[in-house]
Coordinates of C-alpha atoms in Angstrom, one line a residue:
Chain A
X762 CA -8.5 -12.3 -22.0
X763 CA -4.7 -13.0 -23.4
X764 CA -2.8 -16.0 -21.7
X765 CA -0.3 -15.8 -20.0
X766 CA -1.4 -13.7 -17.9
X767 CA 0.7 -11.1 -16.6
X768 CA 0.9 -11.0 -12.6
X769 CA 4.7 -10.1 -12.3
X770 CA 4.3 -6.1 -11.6
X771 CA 7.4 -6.0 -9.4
X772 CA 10.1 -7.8 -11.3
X773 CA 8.9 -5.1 -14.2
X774 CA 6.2 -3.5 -15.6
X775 CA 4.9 -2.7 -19.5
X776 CA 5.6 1.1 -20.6
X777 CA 2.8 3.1 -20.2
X778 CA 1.1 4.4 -23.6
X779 CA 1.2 7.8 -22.3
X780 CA 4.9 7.2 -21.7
X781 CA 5.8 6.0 -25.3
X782 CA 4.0 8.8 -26.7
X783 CA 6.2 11.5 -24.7
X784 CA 9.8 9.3 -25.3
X785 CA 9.3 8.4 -28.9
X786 CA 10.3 12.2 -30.3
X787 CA 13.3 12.1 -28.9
X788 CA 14.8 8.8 -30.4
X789 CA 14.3 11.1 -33.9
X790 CA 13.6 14.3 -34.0
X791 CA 14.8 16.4 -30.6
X792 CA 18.1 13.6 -30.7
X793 CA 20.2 16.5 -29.6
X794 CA 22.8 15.4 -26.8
X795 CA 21.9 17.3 -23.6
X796 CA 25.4 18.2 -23.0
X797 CA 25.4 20.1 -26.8
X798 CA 26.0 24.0 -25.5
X799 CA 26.1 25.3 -28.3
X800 CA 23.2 24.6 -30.6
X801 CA 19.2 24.4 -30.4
X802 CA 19.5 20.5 -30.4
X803 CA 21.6 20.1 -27.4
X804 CA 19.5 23.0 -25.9
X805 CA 16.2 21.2 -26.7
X806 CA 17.5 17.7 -25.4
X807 CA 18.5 19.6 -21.9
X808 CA 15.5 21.0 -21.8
X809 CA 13.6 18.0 -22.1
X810 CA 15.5 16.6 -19.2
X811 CA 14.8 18.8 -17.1
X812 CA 11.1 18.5 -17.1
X813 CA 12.1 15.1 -16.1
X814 CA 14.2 16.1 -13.5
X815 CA 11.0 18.2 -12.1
X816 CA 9.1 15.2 -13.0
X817 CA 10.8 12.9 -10.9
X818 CA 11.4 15.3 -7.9
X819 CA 7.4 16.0 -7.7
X820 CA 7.3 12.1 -7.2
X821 CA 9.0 12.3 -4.6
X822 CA 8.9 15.6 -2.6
X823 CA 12.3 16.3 -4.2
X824 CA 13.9 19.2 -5.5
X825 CA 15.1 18.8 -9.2
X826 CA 18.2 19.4 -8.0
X827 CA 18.5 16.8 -6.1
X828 CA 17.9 13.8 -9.5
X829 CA 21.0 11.9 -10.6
X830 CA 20.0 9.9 -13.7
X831 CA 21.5 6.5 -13.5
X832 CA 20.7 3.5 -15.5
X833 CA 18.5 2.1 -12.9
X834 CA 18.3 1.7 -9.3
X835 CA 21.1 -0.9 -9.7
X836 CA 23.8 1.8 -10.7
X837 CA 21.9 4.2 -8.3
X838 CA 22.4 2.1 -5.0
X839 CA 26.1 1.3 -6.3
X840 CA 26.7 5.2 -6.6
X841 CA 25.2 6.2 -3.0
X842 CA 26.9 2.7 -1.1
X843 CA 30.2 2.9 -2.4
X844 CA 30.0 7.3 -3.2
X845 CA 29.0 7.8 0.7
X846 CA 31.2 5.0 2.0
X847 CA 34.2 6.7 -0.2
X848 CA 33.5 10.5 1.1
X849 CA 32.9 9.7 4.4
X850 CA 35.1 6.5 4.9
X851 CA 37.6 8.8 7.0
X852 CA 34.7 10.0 9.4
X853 CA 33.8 5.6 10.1
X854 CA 34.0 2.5 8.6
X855 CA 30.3 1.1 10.3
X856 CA 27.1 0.4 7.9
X857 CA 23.7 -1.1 9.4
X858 CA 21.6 -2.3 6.5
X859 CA 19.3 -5.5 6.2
X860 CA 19.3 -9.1 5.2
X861 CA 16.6 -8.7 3.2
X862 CA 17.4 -6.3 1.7
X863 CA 17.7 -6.5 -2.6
X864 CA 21.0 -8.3 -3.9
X865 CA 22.1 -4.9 -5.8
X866 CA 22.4 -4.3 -1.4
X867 CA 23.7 -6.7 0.1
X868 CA 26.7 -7.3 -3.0
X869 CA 27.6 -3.4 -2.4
X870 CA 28.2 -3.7 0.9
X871 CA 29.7 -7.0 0.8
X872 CA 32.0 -5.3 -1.8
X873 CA 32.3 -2.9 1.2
X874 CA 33.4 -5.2 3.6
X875 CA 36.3 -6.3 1.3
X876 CA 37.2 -2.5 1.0
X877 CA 37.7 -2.3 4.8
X878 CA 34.3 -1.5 6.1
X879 CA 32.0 -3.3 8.8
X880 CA 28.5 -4.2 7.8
X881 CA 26.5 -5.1 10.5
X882 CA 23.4 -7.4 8.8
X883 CA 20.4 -6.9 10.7
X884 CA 17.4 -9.7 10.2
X885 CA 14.1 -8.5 10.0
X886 CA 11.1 -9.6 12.3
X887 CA 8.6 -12.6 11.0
X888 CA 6.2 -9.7 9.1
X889 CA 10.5 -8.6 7.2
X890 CA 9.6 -5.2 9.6
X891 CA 12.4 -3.4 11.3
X892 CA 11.9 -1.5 14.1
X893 CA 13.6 1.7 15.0
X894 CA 15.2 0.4 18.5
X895 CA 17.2 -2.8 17.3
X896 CA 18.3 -0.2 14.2
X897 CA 19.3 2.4 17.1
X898 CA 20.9 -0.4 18.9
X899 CA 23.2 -1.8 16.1
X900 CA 24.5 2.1 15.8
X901 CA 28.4 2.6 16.6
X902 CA 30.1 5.7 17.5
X903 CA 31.6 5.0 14.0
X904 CA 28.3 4.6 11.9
X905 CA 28.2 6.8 8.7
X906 CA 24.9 4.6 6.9
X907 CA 21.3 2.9 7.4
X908 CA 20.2 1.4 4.3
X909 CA 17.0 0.2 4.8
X910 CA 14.6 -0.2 1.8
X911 CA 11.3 1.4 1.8
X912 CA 9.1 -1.7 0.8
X913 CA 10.5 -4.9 -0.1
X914 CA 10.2 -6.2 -3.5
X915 CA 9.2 -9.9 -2.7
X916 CA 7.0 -9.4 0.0
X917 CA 6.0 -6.0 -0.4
X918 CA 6.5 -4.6 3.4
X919 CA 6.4 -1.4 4.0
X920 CA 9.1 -0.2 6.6
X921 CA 8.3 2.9 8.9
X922 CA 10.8 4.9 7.0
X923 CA 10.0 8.2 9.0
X924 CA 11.0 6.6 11.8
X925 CA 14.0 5.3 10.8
X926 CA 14.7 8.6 9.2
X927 CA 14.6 10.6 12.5
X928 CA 16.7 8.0 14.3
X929 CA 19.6 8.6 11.9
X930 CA 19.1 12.8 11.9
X931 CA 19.3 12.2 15.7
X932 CA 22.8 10.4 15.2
X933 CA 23.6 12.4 12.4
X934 CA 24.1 9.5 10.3
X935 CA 23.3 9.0 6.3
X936 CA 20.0 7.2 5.5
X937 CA 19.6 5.7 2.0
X938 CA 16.5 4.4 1.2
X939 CA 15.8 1.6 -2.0
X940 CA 12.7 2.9 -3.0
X941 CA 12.5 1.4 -6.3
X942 CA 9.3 -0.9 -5.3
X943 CA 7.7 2.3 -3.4
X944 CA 7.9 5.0 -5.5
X945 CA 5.2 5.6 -8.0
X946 CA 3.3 2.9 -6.2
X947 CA 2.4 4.4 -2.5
X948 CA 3.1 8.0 -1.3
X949 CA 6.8 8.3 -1.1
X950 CA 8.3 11.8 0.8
X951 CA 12.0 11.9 1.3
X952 CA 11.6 15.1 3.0
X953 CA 8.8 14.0 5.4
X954 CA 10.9 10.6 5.3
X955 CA 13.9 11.7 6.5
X956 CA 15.8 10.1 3.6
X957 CA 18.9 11.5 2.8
X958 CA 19.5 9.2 -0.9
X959 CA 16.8 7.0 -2.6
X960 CA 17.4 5.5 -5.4
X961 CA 14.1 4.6 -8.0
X962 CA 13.7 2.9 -11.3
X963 CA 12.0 3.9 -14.9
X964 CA 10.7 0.5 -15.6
X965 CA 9.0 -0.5 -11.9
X966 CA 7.0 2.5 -12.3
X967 CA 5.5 1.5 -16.1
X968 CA 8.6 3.8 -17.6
X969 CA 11.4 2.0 -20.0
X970 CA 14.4 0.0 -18.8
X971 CA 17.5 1.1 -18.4
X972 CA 16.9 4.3 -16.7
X973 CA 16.6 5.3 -13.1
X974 CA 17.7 8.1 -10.6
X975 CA 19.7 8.5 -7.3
X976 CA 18.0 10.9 -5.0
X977 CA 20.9 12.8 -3.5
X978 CA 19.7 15.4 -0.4
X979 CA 21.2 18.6 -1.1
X980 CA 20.3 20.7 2.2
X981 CA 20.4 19.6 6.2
X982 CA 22.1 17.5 5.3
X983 CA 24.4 18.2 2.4
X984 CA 25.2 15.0 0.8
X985 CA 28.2 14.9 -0.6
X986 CA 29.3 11.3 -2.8
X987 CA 32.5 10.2 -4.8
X988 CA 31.8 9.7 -8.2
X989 CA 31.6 6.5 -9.2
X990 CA 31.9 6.8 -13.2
X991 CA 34.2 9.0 -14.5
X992 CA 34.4 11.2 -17.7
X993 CA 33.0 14.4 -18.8
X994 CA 31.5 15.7 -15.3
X995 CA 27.7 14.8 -16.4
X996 CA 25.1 15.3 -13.7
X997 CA 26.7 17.5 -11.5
X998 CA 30.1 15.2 -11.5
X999 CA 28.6 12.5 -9.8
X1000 CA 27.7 10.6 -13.0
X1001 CA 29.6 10.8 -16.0
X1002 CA 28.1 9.8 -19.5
X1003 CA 25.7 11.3 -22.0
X1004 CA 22.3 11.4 -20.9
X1005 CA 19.4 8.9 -22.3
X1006 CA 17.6 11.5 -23.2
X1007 CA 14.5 9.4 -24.6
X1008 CA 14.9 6.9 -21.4
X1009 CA 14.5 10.0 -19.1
X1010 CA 12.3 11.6 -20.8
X1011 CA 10.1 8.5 -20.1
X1012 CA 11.0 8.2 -16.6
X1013 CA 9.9 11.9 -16.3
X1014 CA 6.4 10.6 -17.9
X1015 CA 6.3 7.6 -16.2
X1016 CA 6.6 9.8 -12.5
X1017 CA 4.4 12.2 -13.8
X1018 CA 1.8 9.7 -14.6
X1019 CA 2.2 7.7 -11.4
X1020 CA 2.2 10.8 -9.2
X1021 CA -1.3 11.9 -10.9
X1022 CA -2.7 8.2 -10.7
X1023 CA -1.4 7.0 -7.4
X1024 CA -4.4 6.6 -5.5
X1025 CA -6.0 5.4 -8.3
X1026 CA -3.5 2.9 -9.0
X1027 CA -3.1 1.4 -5.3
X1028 CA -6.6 1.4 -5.0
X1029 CA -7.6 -1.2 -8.1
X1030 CA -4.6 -3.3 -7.4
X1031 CA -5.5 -3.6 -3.7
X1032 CA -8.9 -4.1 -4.6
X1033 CA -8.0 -7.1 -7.1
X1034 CA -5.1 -8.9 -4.4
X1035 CA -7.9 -8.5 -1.4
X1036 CA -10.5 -10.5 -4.6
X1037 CA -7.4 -12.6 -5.6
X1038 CA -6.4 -13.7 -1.8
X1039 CA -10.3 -14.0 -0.7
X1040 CA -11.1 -16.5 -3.6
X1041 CA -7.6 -18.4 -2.9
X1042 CA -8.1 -19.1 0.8
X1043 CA -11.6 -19.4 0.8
X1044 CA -10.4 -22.9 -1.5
X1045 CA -7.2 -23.3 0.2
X1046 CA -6.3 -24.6 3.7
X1047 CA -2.9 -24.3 4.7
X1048 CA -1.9 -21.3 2.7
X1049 CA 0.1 -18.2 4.5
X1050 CA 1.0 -14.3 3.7
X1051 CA 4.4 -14.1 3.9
X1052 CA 5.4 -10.7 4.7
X1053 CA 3.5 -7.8 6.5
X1054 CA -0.2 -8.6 5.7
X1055 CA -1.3 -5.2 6.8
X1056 CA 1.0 -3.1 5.7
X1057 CA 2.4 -4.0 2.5
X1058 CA 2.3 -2.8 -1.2
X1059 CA -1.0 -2.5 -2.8
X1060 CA 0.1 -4.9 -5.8
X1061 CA 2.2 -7.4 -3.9
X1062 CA 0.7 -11.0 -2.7
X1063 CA 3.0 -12.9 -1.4
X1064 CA 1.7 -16.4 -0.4
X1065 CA 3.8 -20.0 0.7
X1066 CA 1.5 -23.0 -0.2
X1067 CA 2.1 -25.7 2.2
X1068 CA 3.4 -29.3 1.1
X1069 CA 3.9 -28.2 -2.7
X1070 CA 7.3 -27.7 -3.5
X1071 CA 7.5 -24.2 -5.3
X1072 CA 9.1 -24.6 -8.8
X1073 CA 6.5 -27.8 -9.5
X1074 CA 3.7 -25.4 -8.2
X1075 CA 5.1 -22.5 -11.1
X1076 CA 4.8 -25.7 -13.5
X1077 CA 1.1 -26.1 -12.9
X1078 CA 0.3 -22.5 -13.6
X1079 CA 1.9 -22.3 -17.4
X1080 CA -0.8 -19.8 -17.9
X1081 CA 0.3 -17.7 -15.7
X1082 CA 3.5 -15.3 -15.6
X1083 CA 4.5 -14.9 -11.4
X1084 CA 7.6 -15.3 -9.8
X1085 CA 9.1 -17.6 -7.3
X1086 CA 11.3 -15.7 -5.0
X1087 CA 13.0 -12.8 -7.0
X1088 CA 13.3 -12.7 -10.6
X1089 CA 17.2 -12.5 -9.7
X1090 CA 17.2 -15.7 -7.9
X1091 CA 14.9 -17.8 -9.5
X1092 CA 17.7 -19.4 -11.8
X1093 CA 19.2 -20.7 -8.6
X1094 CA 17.6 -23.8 -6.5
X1095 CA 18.6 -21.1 -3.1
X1096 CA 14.8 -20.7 -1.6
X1097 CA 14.2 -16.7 -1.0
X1098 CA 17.0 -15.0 1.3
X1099 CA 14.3 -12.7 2.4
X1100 CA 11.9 -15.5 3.4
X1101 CA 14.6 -16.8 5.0
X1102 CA 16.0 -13.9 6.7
X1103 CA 12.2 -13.5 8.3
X1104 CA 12.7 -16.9 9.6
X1105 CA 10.0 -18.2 7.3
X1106 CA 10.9 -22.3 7.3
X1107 CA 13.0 -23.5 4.2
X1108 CA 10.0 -25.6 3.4
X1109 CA 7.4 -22.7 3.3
X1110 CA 10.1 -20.7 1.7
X1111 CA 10.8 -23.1 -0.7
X1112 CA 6.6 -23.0 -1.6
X1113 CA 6.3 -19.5 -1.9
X1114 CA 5.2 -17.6 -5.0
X1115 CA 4.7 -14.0 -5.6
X1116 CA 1.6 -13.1 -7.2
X1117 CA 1.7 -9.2 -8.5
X1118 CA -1.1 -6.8 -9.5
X1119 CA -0.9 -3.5 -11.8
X1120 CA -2.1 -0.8 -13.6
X1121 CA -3.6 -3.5 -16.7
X1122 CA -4.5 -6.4 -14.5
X1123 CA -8.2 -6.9 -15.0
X1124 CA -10.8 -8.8 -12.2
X1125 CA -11.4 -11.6 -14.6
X1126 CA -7.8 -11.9 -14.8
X1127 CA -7.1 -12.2 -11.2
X1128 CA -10.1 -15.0 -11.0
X1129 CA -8.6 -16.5 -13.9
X1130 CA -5.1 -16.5 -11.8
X1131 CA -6.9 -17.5 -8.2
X1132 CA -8.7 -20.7 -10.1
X1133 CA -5.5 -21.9 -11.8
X1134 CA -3.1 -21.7 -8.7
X1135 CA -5.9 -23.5 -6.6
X1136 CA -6.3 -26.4 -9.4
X1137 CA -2.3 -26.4 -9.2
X1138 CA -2.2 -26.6 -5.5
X1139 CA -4.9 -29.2 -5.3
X1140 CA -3.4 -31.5 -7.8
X1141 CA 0.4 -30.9 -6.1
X1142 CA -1.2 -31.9 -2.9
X1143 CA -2.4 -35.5 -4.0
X1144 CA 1.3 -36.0 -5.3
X1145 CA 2.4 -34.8 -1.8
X1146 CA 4.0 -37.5 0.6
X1147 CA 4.1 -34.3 3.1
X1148 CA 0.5 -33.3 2.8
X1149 CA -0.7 -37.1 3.2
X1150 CA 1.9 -37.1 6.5
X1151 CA 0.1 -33.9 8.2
X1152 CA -3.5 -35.3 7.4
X1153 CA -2.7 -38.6 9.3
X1154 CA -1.4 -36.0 12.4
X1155 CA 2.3 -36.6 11.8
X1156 CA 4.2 -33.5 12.7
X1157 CA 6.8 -32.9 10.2
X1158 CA 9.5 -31.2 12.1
X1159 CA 10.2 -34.5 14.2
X1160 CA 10.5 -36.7 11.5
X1161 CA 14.1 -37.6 10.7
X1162 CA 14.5 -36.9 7.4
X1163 CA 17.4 -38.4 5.1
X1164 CA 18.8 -34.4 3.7
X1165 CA 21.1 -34.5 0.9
Chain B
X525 CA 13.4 -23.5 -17.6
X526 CA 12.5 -25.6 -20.4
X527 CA 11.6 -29.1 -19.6
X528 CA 11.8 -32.3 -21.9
X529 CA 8.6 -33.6 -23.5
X530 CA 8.9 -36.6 -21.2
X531 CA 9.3 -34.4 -17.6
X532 CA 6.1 -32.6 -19.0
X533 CA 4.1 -36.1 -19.8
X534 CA 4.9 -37.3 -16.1
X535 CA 4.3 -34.0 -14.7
X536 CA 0.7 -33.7 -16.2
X537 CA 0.0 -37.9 -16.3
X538 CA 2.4 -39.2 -13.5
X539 CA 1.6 -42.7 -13.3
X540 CA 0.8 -44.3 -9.8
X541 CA 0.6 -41.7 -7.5
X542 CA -0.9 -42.9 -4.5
X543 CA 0.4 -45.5 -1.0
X544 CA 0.5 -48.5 -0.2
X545 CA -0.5 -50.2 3.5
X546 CA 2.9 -49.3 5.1
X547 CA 2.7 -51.6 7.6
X548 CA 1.5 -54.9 5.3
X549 CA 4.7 -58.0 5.0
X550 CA 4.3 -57.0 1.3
X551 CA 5.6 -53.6 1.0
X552 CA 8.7 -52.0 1.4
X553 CA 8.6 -47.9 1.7
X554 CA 11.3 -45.6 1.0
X555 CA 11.3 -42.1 2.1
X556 CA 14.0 -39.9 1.4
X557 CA 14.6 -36.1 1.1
X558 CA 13.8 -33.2 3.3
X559 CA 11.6 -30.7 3.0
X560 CA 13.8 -28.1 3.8
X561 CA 15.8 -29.3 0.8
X562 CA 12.6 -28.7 -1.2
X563 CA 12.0 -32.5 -2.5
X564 CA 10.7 -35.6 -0.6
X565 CA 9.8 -38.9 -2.1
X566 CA 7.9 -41.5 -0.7
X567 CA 7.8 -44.6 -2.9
X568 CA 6.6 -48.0 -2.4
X569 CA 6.8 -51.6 -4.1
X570 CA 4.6 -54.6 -3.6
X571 CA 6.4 -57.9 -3.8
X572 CA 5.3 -60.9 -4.7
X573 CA 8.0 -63.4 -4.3
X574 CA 10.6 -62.3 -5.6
X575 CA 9.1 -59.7 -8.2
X576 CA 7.4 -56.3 -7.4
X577 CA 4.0 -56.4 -8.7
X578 CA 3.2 -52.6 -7.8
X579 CA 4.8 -49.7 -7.1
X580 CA 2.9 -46.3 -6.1
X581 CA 4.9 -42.7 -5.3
X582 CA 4.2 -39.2 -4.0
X583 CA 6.5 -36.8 -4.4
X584 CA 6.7 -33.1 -3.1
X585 CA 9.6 -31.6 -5.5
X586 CA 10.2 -30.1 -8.7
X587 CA 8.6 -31.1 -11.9
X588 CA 11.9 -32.9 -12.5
X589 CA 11.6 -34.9 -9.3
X590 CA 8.2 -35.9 -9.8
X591 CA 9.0 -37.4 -13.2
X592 CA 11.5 -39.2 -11.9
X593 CA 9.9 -41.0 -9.2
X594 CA 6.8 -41.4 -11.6
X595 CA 9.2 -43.3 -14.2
X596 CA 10.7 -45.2 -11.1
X597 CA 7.8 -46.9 -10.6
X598 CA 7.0 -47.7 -14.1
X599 CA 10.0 -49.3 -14.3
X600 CA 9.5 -51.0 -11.0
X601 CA 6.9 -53.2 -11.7
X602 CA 7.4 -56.6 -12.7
X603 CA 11.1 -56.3 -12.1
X604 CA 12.7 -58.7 -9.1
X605 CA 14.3 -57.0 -6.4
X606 CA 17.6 -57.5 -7.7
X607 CA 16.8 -55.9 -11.0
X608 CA 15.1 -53.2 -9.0
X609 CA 18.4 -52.0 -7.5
X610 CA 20.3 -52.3 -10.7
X611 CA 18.1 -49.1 -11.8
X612 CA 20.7 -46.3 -12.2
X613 CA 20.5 -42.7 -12.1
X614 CA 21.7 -42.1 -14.7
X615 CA 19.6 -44.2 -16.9
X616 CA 16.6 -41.8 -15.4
X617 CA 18.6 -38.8 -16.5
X618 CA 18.9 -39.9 -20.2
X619 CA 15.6 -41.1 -20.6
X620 CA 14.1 -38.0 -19.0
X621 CA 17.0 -35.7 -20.5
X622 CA 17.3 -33.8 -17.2
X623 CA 19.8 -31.2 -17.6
X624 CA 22.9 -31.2 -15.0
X625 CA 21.1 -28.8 -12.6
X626 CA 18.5 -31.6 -12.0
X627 CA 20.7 -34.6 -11.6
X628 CA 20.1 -34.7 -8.0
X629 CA 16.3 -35.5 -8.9
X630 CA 17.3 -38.4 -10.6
X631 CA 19.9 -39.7 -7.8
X632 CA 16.8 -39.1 -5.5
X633 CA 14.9 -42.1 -7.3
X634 CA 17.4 -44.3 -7.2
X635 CA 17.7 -43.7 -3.7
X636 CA 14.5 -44.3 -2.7
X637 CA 14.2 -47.0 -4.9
X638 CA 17.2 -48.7 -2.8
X639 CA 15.2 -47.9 0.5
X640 CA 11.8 -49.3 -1.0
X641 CA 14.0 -52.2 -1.4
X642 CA 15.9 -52.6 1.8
X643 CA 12.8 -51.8 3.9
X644 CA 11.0 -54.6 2.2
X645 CA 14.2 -56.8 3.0
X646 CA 14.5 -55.5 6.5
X647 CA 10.9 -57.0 6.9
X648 CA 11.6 -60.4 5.9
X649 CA 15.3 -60.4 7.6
X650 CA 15.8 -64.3 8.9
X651 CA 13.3 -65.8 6.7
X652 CA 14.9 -68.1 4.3
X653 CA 14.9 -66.9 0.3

């Protein structure tokens, strides 16, 4: 076993050998730009992007018609936000999305709100679910867009995206749907969904960085978006730029490979968080899932440590290579947004660490990973005036502190 | 983040972590911090006198917040009171070289340094010098 250990599968994951082997042809030999009419080279590139196209719509229960390649889901969520709210900004000006939902959200639609628009912010129960009714009830005569995310990426919940899919064909109103965390990791449907744009990315799914796609519904409804990124009409207009033909191709691999191994995949990373978790809280007292503990990704554990302070916890474990809160936040002292918009306490919140399992991650790494973290937590817990407090009965929400 | 050497050595060895009777004449206590803000330090000093003879901590807070309370009480013992609350923040910084984003650690310690001190004081208000 190599140290660190990985255990950070949803801020990104390595390419899959299978993956490299399909891109690594067309950084040399097929270099051809896909957009070339007018020789084999071009014609060769396009074709190759296609099969990715097909690739990533069989992921997803798409037609290939239906794939924008963008450079990620970033770019992808930026294109459907501000594309829908720009083509249908004369029908309303009213979005419903979620508070803990990714940043690459929430700074659209802020970015929205300065443009004119109303977002209405809706915070998610204790488990980050939403349910269907408060989403029906924050609708407005005026509403063109839900974005909800399909499963969060720091606490791995799993919304009922059917459900919320029907509500909004009901009302007639867009649904877009972050899928980056889902897809290639549980069964993802946009058509059985209800999903009317989704956005994905190459490198969650153990494709390369810097590539992704924007899921655009092209039938009941139509889906119509500005472009964002102008120039030479790429991707049916509604993304300018030559293509990255290698970083598609291996997207196309990568949702090939995922689609084939799915069920394989969720099952040995369940498997190895149910071993992780088991071993941790059999050790542990005081230890809590944040997030939806039945229904959540396979890969995600996402556990708050009581009365160790989270960054000193992340110190202890050197050996090992987890997050605390999102890899986007964790240069910030902010305690998770999403924790917090579950109502998780700023002290839990601020002792949470993700712990994530993939496609590599072996059982005697996960013991490994469970033994460290409990040392960790063991040794915080002697150094911790808080821990002392609650084992001599003192409840810590009436003390009085001095906050700075 | 990278840490100093020192932030590491007081991480991994932090010198007298543990409490003190709270309630004895001899100690003063300083809590300060909240846990919402993600650091709390509890640190106490023994006094003898005029001189603290030992000083324990616990601290739930970054590595950079442990160290600091940890080197607190190294440099707590065998000091008077009056040296004790000449300790400056900013002397913890540079000898712990904690970069600007951990500052607040280091004004932490001095704080509770000060309390330790005052709650010792507070104890012994009216009794002559």
């Amino acid at each position: 076993m190599n140290t660190p250990v990985y255990l950070d599968f949803q801020a990104t994951t390595p390419v899959d050998p299978r993956v490299l082997e399909a891109m690594l042809p067309y950084f040399t030999q097929v270099f051809g730009n896909a957009a070339s009419r007018n020789h084999p080279f071009g014609w060769d590139a396009e074709k190759a992007v296609d099969n990715a196209r097909a690739q990533c719509a069989a992921l997803i229960g798409a037609h290939e018609k239906e794939i924008v390649f963008t450079s990620g889901s970033t770019e992808a969520i930026n294109l459907a936000l501000k594309g829908v709210a720009e083509m249908y900004g004369s029908k309303g000006k009213h979005i419903i999305t979620s508070l803990s939902e990714h940043k690459a959200v929430l700074d659209v639609a802020k970015h929205l709100e300065k443009e004119g628009f109303e977002v209405t912010y809706l915070a998610p129960d204790k488990l980050g679910r939403h349910s269907v009714e408060q989403i029906e009830a924050a609708m407005r005569d005026d509403t063109i867009l839900v974005a909800i995310m399909w499963a969060n990426n720091e606490i791995g919940t799993i919304q009922s995206i059917a459900e919320i899919g029907k509500l909004c064909k009901e009302r007639k109103v867009l649904f877009m749907c972050d899928g980056t965390q889902a897809a290639g990791k549980i069964p993802v449907n946009v058509d059985e969904a209800g999903v009317d744009l989704m956005c994905a990315s190459g490198h969650k799914m153990y494709g390369p960085k810097g590539v992704g796609f924007l899921y655009v519904r092209r039938k009941n409804p139509r889906v119509r978006l500005v472009a964002q990124m102008d120039g030479g009409g790429h991707e049916r207009g509604m993304r300018s730029g030559t293509l990255n033909v290698p970083g598609i191709v291996g997207l196309g691999a990568a949702a090939d490979v995922a689609r084939q191994d799915l069920e394989k995949d969720a099952k040995h990373s369940l498997q190895l968080r149910e071993r992780f978790e088991a071993r941790v809280f059999k050790a542990l007292d005081q230890v809590f899932i944040n997030g939806d503990k039945d229904n959540r990704l396979p890969g995600c554990s996402n556990l708050s440590f009581a009365y160790v302070e989270g960054e000193s916890l992340i110190m202890g474990i050197p050996e090992l290579a987890v997050s605390s809160g999102s890899a986007c936040t964790s240069a910030s002292l902010e305690p998770s947004h999403v924790l917090q918009s579950m109502g998780v306490g700023d002290e839990l919140a601020h002792s949470s660490i993700r712990f994530g399992f993939g496609r590599l991650t072996t059982e005697e790494e996960t013991d490994y990973a469970a033994d460290q973290i409990i040392r960790a937590v063991i040794k915080l817990r002697e150094l911790s005036p808080l821990y002392e407090m609650a084992l001599e009965g003192i409840d810590l929400s009436q003390v009085n502190w001095t906050g700075h | 983040m990278a840490y100093s050497d020192k932030v590491l050595d007081h991480y991994n060895n932090p010198r007298n972590v543990g409490s003190l009777d709270k309630t004895s004449n001899a100690v003063g206590t300083g809590i300060v911090g909240a846990p919402e803000c993600g650091d709390v330090m509890k640190l106490q000093i023994e006094v003898d006198g005029d001189r603290i003879v030992d000083a324990k901590f616990k601290t739930f807070g970054c590595g950079s917040a442990i160290a600091s309370s940890s080197l607190a009480t190294e440099w707590l013992r065998g000091k008077t009171l009056q040296e004790a609350t000449a300790i400056t923040n900013t002397e913890i910084v540079q000898e712990l070289s904690l970069p600007p984003v951990k500052i607040h650690c280091s004004v932490l310690a001095e704080d509770a340094i000060k309390a330790a001190v005052s709650d010792f004081k507070r104890k012994h208000a009216g009794e002559d010098a």
